[in-house]
Each structure stands twice: as structure tokens, then as C-alpha cells.
mmCIF file of C-alpha atoms in Angstrom:
data_model
loop_
_atom_site.group_PDB
_atom_site.id
_atom_site.type_symbol
_atom_site.label_atom_id
_atom_site.label_comp_id
_atom_site.label_asym_id
_atom_site.label_seq_id
_atom_site.Cartn_x
_atom_site.Cartn_y
_atom_site.Cartn_z
ATOM 1 C CA UNK A 145 47.638 -34.214 7.813
ATOM 2 C CA UNK A 146 48.839 -30.738 6.621
ATOM 3 C CA UNK A 147 48.832 -30.356 2.829
ATOM 4 C CA UNK A 148 50.874 -27.455 1.094
ATOM 5 C CA UNK A 149 49.421 -25.566 -1.812
ATOM 6 C CA UNK A 150 52.944 -26.314 -3.238
ATOM 7 C CA UNK A 151 52.258 -29.724 -3.644
ATOM 8 C CA UNK A 152 49.127 -29.264 -5.687
ATOM 9 C CA UNK A 153 50.191 -27.473 -9.004
ATOM 10 C CA UNK A 154 47.500 -25.806 -11.236
ATOM 11 C CA UNK A 155 45.153 -25.317 -8.428
ATOM 12 C CA UNK A 156 46.098 -22.122 -7.346
ATOM 13 C CA UNK A 157 44.373 -20.610 -10.252
ATOM 14 C CA UNK A 158 41.238 -22.634 -8.799
ATOM 15 C CA UNK A 159 41.484 -21.888 -5.552
ATOM 16 C CA UNK A 160 41.814 -18.130 -6.217
ATOM 17 C CA UNK A 161 38.404 -18.262 -8.115
ATOM 18 C CA UNK A 162 36.792 -19.697 -5.682
ATOM 19 C CA UNK A 163 37.699 -17.830 -2.999
ATOM 20 C CA UNK A 164 36.604 -14.919 -5.313
ATOM 21 C CA UNK A 165 33.112 -16.449 -5.539
ATOM 22 C CA UNK A 166 33.115 -16.943 -1.713
ATOM 23 C CA UNK A 167 34.103 -13.398 -1.573
ATOM 24 C CA UNK A 168 31.091 -11.927 -4.051
ATOM 25 C CA UNK A 169 28.611 -14.517 -2.311
ATOM 26 C CA UNK A 170 29.202 -12.493 1.063
ATOM 27 C CA UNK A 171 29.177 -9.163 -0.327
ATOM 28 C CA UNK A 172 26.016 -10.138 -1.517
ATOM 29 C CA UNK A 173 24.900 -11.544 1.422
ATOM 30 C CA UNK A 174 25.560 -8.793 2.868
ATOM 31 C CA UNK A 175 23.815 -6.299 0.882
ATOM 32 C CA UNK A 176 20.612 -8.541 1.074
ATOM 33 C CA UNK A 177 20.954 -8.319 4.735
ATOM 34 C CA UNK A 178 21.581 -4.622 4.753
ATOM 35 C CA UNK A 179 18.083 -3.898 2.886
ATOM 36 C CA UNK A 180 16.222 -1.970 5.152
ATOM 37 C CA UNK A 181 12.720 -3.435 6.154
ATOM 38 C CA UNK A 182 9.880 -1.296 5.002
ATOM 39 C CA UNK A 183 8.733 -1.144 8.270
ATOM 40 C CA UNK A 184 11.293 0.585 9.855
ATOM 41 C CA UNK A 185 11.474 3.257 7.102
ATOM 42 C CA UNK A 186 7.789 4.122 7.444
ATOM 43 C CA UNK A 187 7.451 3.570 11.186
ATOM 44 C CA UNK A 188 10.385 6.497 11.676
ATOM 45 C CA UNK A 189 8.272 9.014 9.558
ATOM 46 C CA UNK A 190 6.180 11.051 11.945
ATOM 47 C CA UNK A 191 4.587 13.104 9.667
ATOM 48 C CA UNK A 192 2.597 12.542 6.120
ATOM 49 C CA UNK A 193 3.683 13.548 2.787
ATOM 50 C CA UNK A 194 2.946 16.764 1.745
ATOM 51 C CA UNK A 195 0.977 15.874 -1.764
ATOM 52 C CA UNK A 196 -2.209 15.215 -2.934
ATOM 53 C CA UNK A 197 -4.481 12.793 -0.918
ATOM 54 C CA UNK A 198 -4.139 9.403 -2.690
ATOM 55 C CA UNK A 199 -3.530 5.552 -1.857
ATOM 56 C CA UNK A 200 -1.178 3.380 -3.600
ATOM 57 C CA UNK A 201 -1.263 -0.450 -3.505
ATOM 58 C CA UNK A 202 -3.486 -2.772 -1.701
ATOM 59 C CA UNK A 203 -4.633 -2.439 1.983
ATOM 60 C CA UNK A 204 -1.718 -4.770 3.232
ATOM 61 C CA UNK A 205 0.866 -3.794 0.801
ATOM 62 C CA UNK A 206 1.020 0.103 0.251
ATOM 63 C CA UNK A 207 1.320 3.439 1.438
ATOM 64 C CA UNK A 208 -0.376 6.947 0.796
ATOM 65 C CA UNK A 209 -0.046 10.662 0.535
ATOM 66 C CA UNK A 210 -1.783 13.637 1.962
ATOM 67 C CA UNK A 211 -2.910 11.841 5.655
ATOM 68 C CA UNK A 212 -4.466 13.693 7.647
ATOM 69 C CA UNK A 213 -4.814 13.186 11.446
ATOM 70 C CA UNK A 214 -7.804 12.747 13.625
ATOM 71 C CA UNK A 215 -7.518 15.033 16.586
ATOM 72 C CA UNK A 216 -6.223 13.227 19.906
ATOM 73 C CA UNK A 217 -9.764 14.619 21.320
ATOM 74 C CA UNK A 218 -13.425 15.142 20.007
ATOM 75 C CA UNK A 219 -16.479 16.025 21.606
ATOM 76 C CA UNK A 220 -17.467 12.260 20.649
ATOM 77 C CA UNK A 221 -14.165 10.472 20.571
ATOM 78 C CA UNK A 222 -10.667 9.969 22.386
ATOM 79 C CA UNK A 223 -7.713 8.154 20.511
ATOM 80 C CA UNK A 224 -5.934 5.745 22.230
ATOM 81 C CA UNK A 225 -2.481 4.448 22.403
ATOM 82 C CA UNK A 226 -1.123 7.898 21.332
ATOM 83 C CA UNK A 227 2.438 6.565 21.322
ATOM 84 C CA UNK A 228 1.954 4.548 18.236
ATOM 85 C CA UNK A 229 1.232 7.641 16.135
ATOM 86 C CA UNK A 230 -1.484 5.625 14.083
ATOM 87 C CA UNK A 231 -4.239 8.458 13.756
ATOM 88 C CA UNK A 232 -3.472 8.760 10.321
ATOM 89 C CA UNK A 233 -5.423 8.188 7.661
ATOM 90 C CA UNK A 234 -6.830 9.369 4.169
ATOM 91 C CA UNK A 235 -8.951 12.340 4.491
ATOM 92 C CA UNK A 236 -12.183 10.753 3.484
ATOM 93 C CA UNK A 237 -11.594 7.833 6.332
ATOM 94 C CA UNK A 238 -11.080 10.485 8.869
ATOM 95 C CA UNK A 239 -14.238 12.273 7.858
ATOM 96 C CA UNK A 240 -16.146 9.163 8.297
ATOM 97 C CA UNK A 241 -14.915 8.556 11.944
ATOM 98 C CA UNK A 242 -15.753 12.327 12.658
ATOM 99 C CA UNK A 243 -19.433 11.492 11.284
ATOM 100 C CA UNK A 244 -19.585 8.221 12.765
ATOM 101 C CA UNK A 245 -18.801 9.569 16.293
ATOM 102 C CA UNK A 246 -21.652 12.207 15.654
ATOM 103 C CA UNK A 247 -24.360 9.746 14.412
ATOM 104 C CA UNK A 248 -23.537 7.375 17.170
ATOM 105 C CA UNK A 249 -23.685 9.777 19.706
ATOM 106 C CA UNK A 250 -27.053 10.419 18.429
ATOM 107 C CA UNK A 251 -27.764 6.987 18.506
ATOM 108 C CA UNK A 252 -26.853 6.769 22.249
ATOM 109 C CA UNK A 253 -23.536 5.435 22.330
ATOM 110 C CA UNK A 254 -21.272 7.639 24.775
ATOM 111 C CA UNK A 255 -18.405 8.052 22.443
ATOM 112 C CA UNK A 256 -15.874 6.365 20.348
ATOM 113 C CA UNK A 257 -12.189 4.841 21.641
ATOM 114 C CA UNK A 258 -10.373 5.364 18.424
ATOM 115 C CA UNK A 259 -7.391 2.477 18.175
ATOM 116 C CA UNK A 260 -5.130 2.002 15.073
ATOM 117 C CA UNK A 261 -5.886 4.182 11.793
ATOM 118 C CA UNK A 262 -2.559 4.110 9.841
ATOM 119 C CA UNK A 263 0.840 5.862 10.005
ATOM 120 C CA UNK A 264 1.375 8.969 8.841
ATOM 121 C CA UNK A 265 2.529 7.902 5.283
ATOM 122 C CA UNK A 266 1.123 4.014 5.922
ATOM 123 C CA UNK A 267 2.873 1.160 4.695
ATOM 124 C CA UNK A 268 4.192 -1.745 7.005
ATOM 125 C CA UNK A 269 3.702 -1.168 10.676
ATOM 126 C CA UNK A 270 6.636 -1.647 12.973
ATOM 127 C CA UNK A 271 3.713 -4.154 15.252
ATOM 128 C CA UNK A 272 0.688 -5.402 14.707
ATOM 129 C CA UNK A 273 -1.303 -5.246 11.763
ATOM 130 C CA UNK A 274 -0.942 -6.498 8.371
ATOM 131 C CA UNK A 275 -3.011 -4.229 6.779
ATOM 132 C CA UNK A 276 -3.838 -0.373 7.744
ATOM 133 C CA UNK A 277 -1.186 0.491 4.927
ATOM 134 C CA UNK A 278 -3.331 2.733 2.491
ATOM 135 C CA UNK A 279 -4.794 5.080 4.779
ATOM 136 C CA UNK A 280 -8.142 3.389 4.336
ATOM 137 C CA UNK A 281 -8.492 0.980 7.544
ATOM 138 C CA UNK A 282 -9.688 2.158 11.286
ATOM 139 C CA UNK A 283 -10.373 0.086 14.423
ATOM 140 C CA UNK A 284 -12.699 1.116 16.739
ATOM 141 C CA UNK A 285 -13.147 -0.308 20.350
ATOM 142 C CA UNK A 286 -16.553 -1.907 21.358
ATOM 143 C CA UNK A 287 -15.643 -0.249 24.521
ATOM 144 C CA UNK A 288 -17.838 3.597 24.958
ATOM 145 C CA UNK A 289 -16.201 5.996 25.785
ATOM 146 C CA UNK A 290 -15.967 7.020 29.794
ATOM 147 C CA UNK A 291 -17.764 10.248 31.109
ATOM 148 C CA UNK A 292 -14.693 11.760 31.864
ATOM 149 C CA UNK A 293 -11.829 12.418 29.488
ATOM 150 C CA UNK A 294 -8.862 9.611 29.842
ATOM 151 C CA UNK A 295 -5.649 10.966 31.070
ATOM 152 C CA UNK A 296 -2.422 10.062 28.502
ATOM 153 C CA UNK A 297 -1.330 6.977 30.860
ATOM 154 C CA UNK A 298 -4.862 5.250 30.760
ATOM 155 C CA UNK A 299 -5.058 5.638 27.006
ATOM 156 C CA UNK A 300 -1.464 3.881 26.677
ATOM 157 C CA UNK A 301 -2.417 1.409 29.338
ATOM 158 C CA UNK A 302 -6.102 0.541 29.996
ATOM 159 C CA UNK A 303 -7.541 -2.450 28.634
ATOM 160 C CA UNK A 304 -10.431 -2.912 26.238
ATOM 161 C CA UNK A 305 -13.070 -5.298 27.167
ATOM 162 C CA UNK A 306 -13.141 -8.379 25.441
ATOM 163 C CA UNK A 307 -16.619 -9.444 24.379
ATOM 164 C CA UNK A 308 -15.759 -13.175 23.357
ATOM 165 C CA UNK A 309 -15.022 -16.010 25.271
ATOM 166 C CA UNK A 310 -12.381 -17.640 23.834
ATOM 167 C CA UNK A 311 -13.098 -21.151 24.405
ATOM 168 C CA UNK A 312 -16.872 -21.206 23.086
ATOM 169 C CA UNK A 313 -16.125 -18.297 20.594
ATOM 170 C CA UNK A 314 -19.129 -16.990 21.509
ATOM 171 C CA UNK A 315 -20.328 -13.656 22.580
ATOM 172 C CA UNK A 316 -20.211 -12.960 26.857
ATOM 173 C CA UNK A 317 -23.932 -12.219 26.840
ATOM 174 C CA UNK A 318 -23.491 -10.346 29.881
ATOM 175 C CA UNK A 319 -21.197 -7.255 28.195
ATOM 176 C CA UNK A 320 -23.239 -7.444 24.766
ATOM 177 C CA UNK A 321 -25.844 -4.517 24.750
ATOM 178 C CA UNK A 322 -28.083 -3.386 21.890
ATOM 179 C CA UNK A 323 -26.491 -0.059 21.654
ATOM 180 C CA UNK A 324 -23.072 -2.315 20.244
ATOM 181 C CA UNK A 325 -25.424 -3.580 17.605
ATOM 182 C CA UNK A 326 -26.876 -0.355 16.341
ATOM 183 C CA UNK A 327 -22.992 1.260 16.605
ATOM 184 C CA UNK A 328 -22.104 -1.574 13.935
ATOM 185 C CA UNK A 329 -25.736 -0.938 12.136
ATOM 186 C CA UNK A 330 -24.749 2.895 11.778
ATOM 187 C CA UNK A 331 -20.870 2.216 10.513
ATOM 188 C CA UNK A 332 -22.156 -0.271 7.803
ATOM 189 C CA UNK A 333 -24.890 1.823 6.614
ATOM 190 C CA UNK A 334 -22.179 4.245 5.114
ATOM 191 C CA UNK A 335 -21.879 3.577 1.421
ATOM 192 C CA UNK A 336 -18.014 4.476 1.635
ATOM 193 C CA UNK A 337 -17.747 1.348 4.328
ATOM 194 C CA UNK A 338 -17.000 -1.931 2.421
ATOM 195 C CA UNK A 339 -16.666 -4.224 4.989
ATOM 196 C CA UNK A 340 -16.239 -4.205 8.639
ATOM 197 C CA UNK A 341 -14.513 -7.009 10.482
ATOM 198 C CA UNK A 342 -15.590 -8.749 13.891
ATOM 199 C CA UNK A 343 -14.828 -11.916 15.647
ATOM 200 C CA UNK A 344 -16.982 -14.657 14.419
ATOM 201 C CA UNK A 345 -18.877 -14.681 17.718
ATOM 202 C CA UNK A 346 -19.932 -10.892 17.146
ATOM 203 C CA UNK A 347 -21.095 -11.873 13.686
ATOM 204 C CA UNK A 348 -22.901 -14.756 15.186
ATOM 205 C CA UNK A 349 -24.355 -12.917 17.698
ATOM 206 C CA UNK A 350 -25.975 -10.264 15.110
ATOM 207 C CA UNK A 351 -27.355 -13.272 13.039
ATOM 208 C CA UNK A 352 -29.038 -14.655 16.010
ATOM 209 C CA UNK A 353 -30.610 -11.595 17.275
ATOM 210 C CA UNK A 354 -30.781 -8.913 14.297
ATOM 211 C CA UNK A 355 -34.536 -8.379 12.984
ATOM 212 C CA UNK A 356 -36.186 -6.458 10.444
ATOM 213 C CA UNK A 357 -33.920 -5.299 7.633
ATOM 214 C CA UNK A 358 -30.712 -7.442 7.637
ATOM 215 C CA UNK A 359 -29.228 -6.351 4.776
ATOM 216 C CA UNK A 360 -26.329 -4.277 6.263
ATOM 217 C CA UNK A 361 -24.809 -7.625 7.682
ATOM 218 C CA UNK A 362 -23.296 -8.698 4.473
ATOM 219 C CA UNK A 363 -20.800 -5.866 5.461
ATOM 220 C CA UNK A 364 -19.812 -7.748 8.823
ATOM 221 C CA UNK A 365 -17.119 -10.121 8.035
ATOM 222 C CA UNK A 366 -15.668 -12.697 10.404
ATOM 223 C CA UNK A 367 -12.077 -13.119 10.837
ATOM 224 C CA UNK A 368 -9.779 -14.253 13.382
ATOM 225 C CA UNK A 369 -9.223 -11.330 16.392
ATOM 226 C CA UNK A 370 -11.284 -8.545 16.801
ATOM 227 C CA UNK A 371 -12.908 -9.515 19.930
ATOM 228 C CA UNK A 372 -12.367 -6.062 21.500
ATOM 229 C CA UNK A 373 -12.948 -3.768 18.371
ATOM 230 C CA UNK A 374 -14.354 -3.874 15.117
ATOM 231 C CA UNK A 375 -12.412 -2.971 11.729
ATOM 232 C CA UNK A 376 -14.061 -0.647 9.324
ATOM 233 C CA UNK A 377 -12.452 -0.555 5.744
ATOM 234 C CA UNK A 378 -13.644 1.726 3.025
ATOM 235 C CA UNK A 379 -12.753 1.377 -0.641
ATOM 236 C CA UNK A 380 -10.521 3.087 -2.933
ATOM 237 C CA UNK A 381 -11.086 6.766 -3.259
ATOM 238 C CA UNK A 382 -11.223 8.933 -6.342
ATOM 239 C CA UNK A 383 -8.070 10.369 -7.404
ATOM 240 C CA UNK A 384 -6.073 7.140 -6.551
ATOM 241 C CA UNK A 385 -6.118 5.170 -9.608
ATOM 242 C CA UNK A 386 -3.081 2.747 -8.071
ATOM 243 C CA UNK A 387 -5.451 1.973 -5.614
ATOM 244 C CA UNK A 388 -6.300 -2.163 -5.401
ATOM 245 C CA UNK A 389 -9.466 -2.731 -3.985
ATOM 246 C CA UNK A 390 -11.374 -5.854 -2.842
ATOM 247 C CA UNK A 391 -13.915 -7.748 -4.285
ATOM 248 C CA UNK A 392 -17.639 -7.093 -3.310
ATOM 249 C CA UNK A 393 -19.157 -8.598 -0.254
ATOM 250 C CA UNK A 394 -21.967 -10.990 -1.112
ATOM 251 C CA UNK A 395 -25.516 -10.005 -1.498
ATOM 252 C CA UNK A 396 -26.749 -12.335 1.446
ATOM 253 C CA UNK A 397 -26.408 -11.581 5.218
ATOM 254 C CA UNK A 398 -23.233 -14.009 5.460
ATOM 255 C CA UNK A 399 -25.495 -16.177 8.209
ATOM 256 C CA UNK A 400 -25.193 -19.772 6.543
ATOM 257 C CA UNK A 401 -22.889 -22.037 6.312
ATOM 258 C CA UNK A 402 -19.808 -19.988 5.493
ATOM 259 C CA UNK A 403 -20.334 -18.496 9.490
ATOM 260 C CA UNK A 404 -20.883 -22.625 10.264
ATOM 261 C CA UNK A 405 -17.266 -23.057 9.230
ATOM 262 C CA UNK A 406 -15.743 -20.869 11.936
ATOM 263 C CA UNK A 407 -17.395 -22.904 14.584
ATOM 264 C CA UNK A 408 -15.394 -26.076 13.672
ATOM 265 C CA UNK A 409 -12.310 -26.773 15.076
ATOM 266 C CA UNK A 410 -10.607 -26.113 11.336
ATOM 267 C CA UNK A 411 -9.949 -22.547 12.111
ATOM 268 C CA UNK A 412 -8.825 -22.931 15.685
ATOM 269 C CA UNK A 413 -6.141 -25.169 15.239
ATOM 270 C CA UNK A 414 -2.903 -24.251 16.325
ATOM 271 C CA UNK A 415 -0.289 -22.631 13.783
ATOM 272 C CA UNK A 416 2.052 -25.330 12.156
ATOM 273 C CA UNK A 417 4.706 -22.926 12.091
ATOM 274 C CA UNK A 418 4.358 -20.365 14.742
ATOM 275 C CA UNK A 419 7.701 -19.079 14.391
ATOM 276 C CA UNK A 420 7.225 -17.990 10.382
ATOM 277 C CA UNK A 421 8.349 -14.525 10.089
ATOM 278 C CA UNK A 422 5.269 -12.144 9.581
ATOM 279 C CA UNK A 423 4.792 -10.431 6.311
ATOM 280 C CA UNK A 424 6.186 -7.045 7.487
ATOM 281 C CA UNK A 425 9.343 -8.482 9.081
ATOM 282 C CA UNK A 426 9.851 -9.574 5.495
ATOM 283 C CA UNK A 427 9.180 -6.686 3.341
ATOM 284 C CA UNK A 428 11.743 -4.055 1.652
ATOM 285 C CA UNK A 429 10.424 -1.564 -0.455
ATOM 286 C CA UNK A 430 11.134 -3.818 -3.358
ATOM 287 C CA UNK A 431 7.673 -5.137 -2.255
ATOM 288 C CA UNK A 432 5.877 -2.409 -2.351
ATOM 289 C CA UNK A 433 4.230 -0.541 -4.805
ATOM 290 C CA UNK A 434 6.973 1.654 -6.566
ATOM 291 C CA UNK A 435 5.175 4.818 -5.813
ATOM 292 C CA UNK A 436 6.450 4.299 -2.033
ATOM 293 C CA UNK A 437 9.865 5.276 -2.815
ATOM 294 C CA UNK A 438 8.518 8.384 -3.764
ATOM 295 C CA UNK A 439 6.326 8.633 -1.012
ATOM 296 C CA UNK A 440 9.035 8.263 1.406
ATOM 297 C CA UNK A 441 10.997 10.916 0.065
ATOM 298 C CA UNK A 442 8.178 13.628 -0.291
ATOM 299 C CA UNK A 443 8.617 16.585 2.397
ATOM 300 C CA UNK A 444 6.989 16.724 5.722
ATOM 301 C CA UNK A 445 4.441 18.736 6.724
ATOM 302 C CA UNK A 446 5.132 21.542 8.630
ATOM 303 C CA UNK A 447 3.631 19.995 11.682
ATOM 304 C CA UNK A 448 0.798 17.478 13.205
ATOM 305 C CA UNK A 449 -1.234 20.450 13.759
ATOM 306 C CA UNK A 450 -1.019 21.847 10.266
ATOM 307 C CA UNK A 451 -2.290 18.767 9.075
ATOM 308 C CA UNK A 452 -5.336 17.536 11.554
ATOM 309 C CA UNK A 453 -8.567 17.402 10.594
ATOM 310 C CA UNK A 454 -11.075 20.112 12.051
ATOM 311 C CA UNK A 455 -14.036 18.829 10.146
ATOM 312 C CA UNK A 456 -15.994 20.882 6.998
ATOM 313 C CA UNK A 457 -12.934 20.121 4.880
ATOM 314 C CA UNK A 458 -9.377 18.962 4.346
ATOM 315 C CA UNK A 459 -6.207 21.109 5.783
ATOM 316 C CA UNK A 460 -4.462 22.824 2.954
ATOM 317 C CA UNK A 461 -1.309 21.040 3.680
ATOM 318 C CA UNK A 462 -2.726 18.017 2.274
ATOM 319 C CA UNK A 463 -3.860 19.400 -0.758
ATOM 320 C CA UNK A 464 -0.509 20.383 -1.866
ATOM 321 C CA UNK A 465 0.218 20.179 -5.820
ATOM 322 C CA UNK A 466 1.468 17.236 -7.161
ATOM 323 C CA UNK A 467 5.704 17.164 -7.456
ATOM 324 C CA UNK A 468 7.093 17.705 -10.386
ATOM 325 C CA UNK A 469 8.088 13.972 -11.297
ATOM 326 C CA UNK A 470 5.076 12.421 -11.475
ATOM 327 C CA UNK A 471 4.313 9.046 -9.282
ATOM 328 C CA UNK A 472 5.168 6.156 -11.526
ATOM 329 C CA UNK A 473 2.254 3.865 -12.625
ATOM 330 C CA UNK A 474 2.348 0.116 -11.115
ATOM 331 C CA UNK A 475 3.346 -2.045 -13.422
ATOM 332 C CA UNK A 476 3.721 -6.096 -12.411
ATOM 333 C CA UNK A 477 3.884 -7.814 -9.560
ATOM 334 C CA UNK A 478 4.862 -4.821 -7.602
ATOM 335 C CA UNK A 479 3.925 -6.574 -4.280
ATOM 336 C CA UNK A 480 6.577 -9.075 -4.541
ATOM 337 C CA UNK A 481 5.192 -11.138 -1.961
ATOM 338 C CA UNK A 482 3.285 -14.524 -2.247
ATOM 339 C CA UNK A 483 -0.241 -13.948 -1.292
ATOM 340 C CA UNK A 484 0.127 -16.738 1.155
ATOM 341 C CA UNK A 485 2.169 -14.372 3.673
ATOM 342 C CA UNK A 486 -1.004 -12.162 3.652
ATOM 343 C CA UNK A 487 -3.780 -11.845 6.179
ATOM 344 C CA UNK A 488 -5.998 -9.616 3.663
ATOM 345 C CA UNK A 489 -5.391 -11.406 -0.078
ATOM 346 C CA UNK A 490 -8.085 -10.118 -1.848
ATOM 347 C CA UNK A 491 -11.373 -12.165 -0.764
ATOM 348 C CA UNK A 492 -12.845 -14.966 -2.551
ATOM 349 C CA UNK A 493 -15.840 -14.768 -4.615
ATOM 350 C CA UNK A 494 -17.763 -16.349 -2.367
ATOM 351 C CA UNK A 495 -17.048 -13.483 -0.310
ATOM 352 C CA UNK A 496 -15.636 -15.469 3.022
ATOM 353 C CA UNK A 497 -12.200 -16.687 3.763
ATOM 354 C CA UNK A 498 -11.833 -20.034 2.722
ATOM 355 C CA UNK A 499 -10.773 -22.740 4.858
ATOM 356 C CA UNK A 500 -6.803 -22.267 6.058
ATOM 357 C CA UNK A 501 -4.770 -22.454 9.167
ATOM 358 C CA UNK A 502 -5.050 -19.697 11.712
ATOM 359 C CA UNK A 503 -2.264 -16.815 10.931
ATOM 360 C CA UNK A 504 -0.019 -16.057 13.749
ATOM 361 C CA UNK A 505 -1.379 -13.797 16.518
ATOM 362 C CA UNK A 506 -1.678 -10.169 15.017
ATOM 363 C CA UNK A 507 -1.345 -10.831 11.497
ATOM 364 C CA UNK A 508 -5.022 -10.487 10.645
ATOM 365 C CA UNK A 509 -5.478 -7.043 11.515
#
């Protein structure tokens, strides 16, 4: 039955108001939908911001200025997956990778294959990691560098060696060598390094086999994934007052009850909501520290070559003066998203991930 609006006196103003509310709601929804994702904005930046090196926010919610690039090739390293453009980091992070490559070579490691560090200005990545946003994280493959230079195609496509059996969660003994242990020990020896994330099976292998000095094992932290690489994280650096660090790791070697939890069913139960969006797919600029808006607006470096680390100092472009307008301080909850969305919320005081559901693939890297 069709009802003519003329038969409903007094309802026209009501109908007009209702339609106006619907229209406003539609505009608001459109505005929300139109808000660009932070990962798209930061992923589009091909060069770092010309400013003093400074990290803003937390490892999984932030950005940085003054980034420098690790050269594609070094005497003791090669950068993998170059098309991702993730060989950028805080100068201290890049210098540490270069130092590790030299020290590891002296220990007998053939050379480092470098995975993701950060995007030129950090921020959420288009794919993959939840962290690596403030220039202080780096992934290094557990596969040694071959005795020849890899082609660009090989760097894009060659697979890393998976060191852990995905059914038993134990290291494949035929693949694990003493030099793997020495490489991790060397990386943990640097005071800048606060923690190294590895697969729980690798942590167990170290706990079962390391003799003598075991103090460095406290930095080796078990986490999902990380079965073909290890993840180095350094602390907030001087000159970054708005960088938010993690709690210190405990003093013990981490080989007791906390490690045993990883070999129960709890950590490996299927995710109850595997289709839930990842944090990087939800973040807008409103979820990041306010300074990250300024980071996006800063001018590009002249070229990647101009800000590529060559050892013995920081490229000039990374030490440019601060912009005239000072970056605003972080106030309140700049992060916005709930901690539960993040794979790298601050480590509990006991220094281990509390029992919780396994995150979706790639969230915890």
C-alpha cells in the first residue's frame, strides 16, 4: 500500500529532519572512510626526512627522522628483498649492523643476509611487521651469505632456511650449527641491543646447549615466527626524548618455566578470529604520535646515495638542522588503538609474553 505524504500532516518537517540526519551520517561515514591509512602514507615515501635523527613513539606505533640506508652490498653483508625499500634505520641501528657484520666475520660467519629494517621514515608497513616503525629494529637471516654475490632476482625470490620444525617447534638439528649460537651471542654482546627475538625452538636449543657464560641468554626472547631470522631491537637513542622504550629483560637466562609455556598447546591454538584486521590496516595518522605528521611533511633527502651509511660517521643530510617549527611533544594517549591490537605492547615485568592467543600471521614481527 502506498501512502501519500500529503495524508500525513505535520510529518514533513520530521521527514526533512530525518533525511538531514541520514545525509550528515553519510557524510561522516564518508569522511571516516576517506581518512588515509598511515601505512599508505608512510609506504609511499621513498626517501627519509631531512632532519636530525630522532625516533617518535613506540616500536609498533611511531616514525622517525634522519634515517640512513644500509648499502645494498658490504664486504660482509647483502640486503635481501630490495624492492621493499626497507633498508633504512636510525644511524645507530645501521652502524650496529655494519659492526655485527665485521665481528661475525671475524668469528667465522660467512656474512649477513639482511632482511627488513624500516621504511625511510618508519611508520606502519604496507605488509608484514607490526613493529620496525621507529628505526630501531632489524631482521637478520639465519642463512649465511653465500660465497658469491646474489643477483637482484635471487635477492627477491630465494627462500631462507627454516630452522624449526613447525610440528614439534624444535630446531632441526641437522641445520643448527655452533656458528649460529656464536652469531646470536655476538649480537647480544652489544650494549645497544636490548632484546633479540627468536623462535621458541631456537631459544630452547640455546638453553639446552650453551655452557659457560649464559648471561647473554636473557636478551634472547622467544616469540612467534622468527624461525628463519632473528630480530634485533636496540633501545631508544639519545636525542629522542619522545621515543617510548620497553621494560628491561629480567636478569635470569629465561630458560625455566616461562620457556616451558611455549611447549604447551596454549601458544599454538588456532586464532579464534583469523579475519580480524591487523593493526597496520586500522591505523590512521590519528593513531600515531603527533610528530609523525611533521615527519611526513619534511623534505626528502637529495637521493638515497646522499644518505647511505658508509661507516665512520653519519651522512650530512641526516644531521640537518631541526625545522623552524618545533615538533610538538607527545601528550596523552597519542597511540589511540588499544594495546590488544599490538603484537609489541610493553613487555610485562616478568619479561615474557603472558599466555594469550596466537596472533595472525606476520603480526608479531
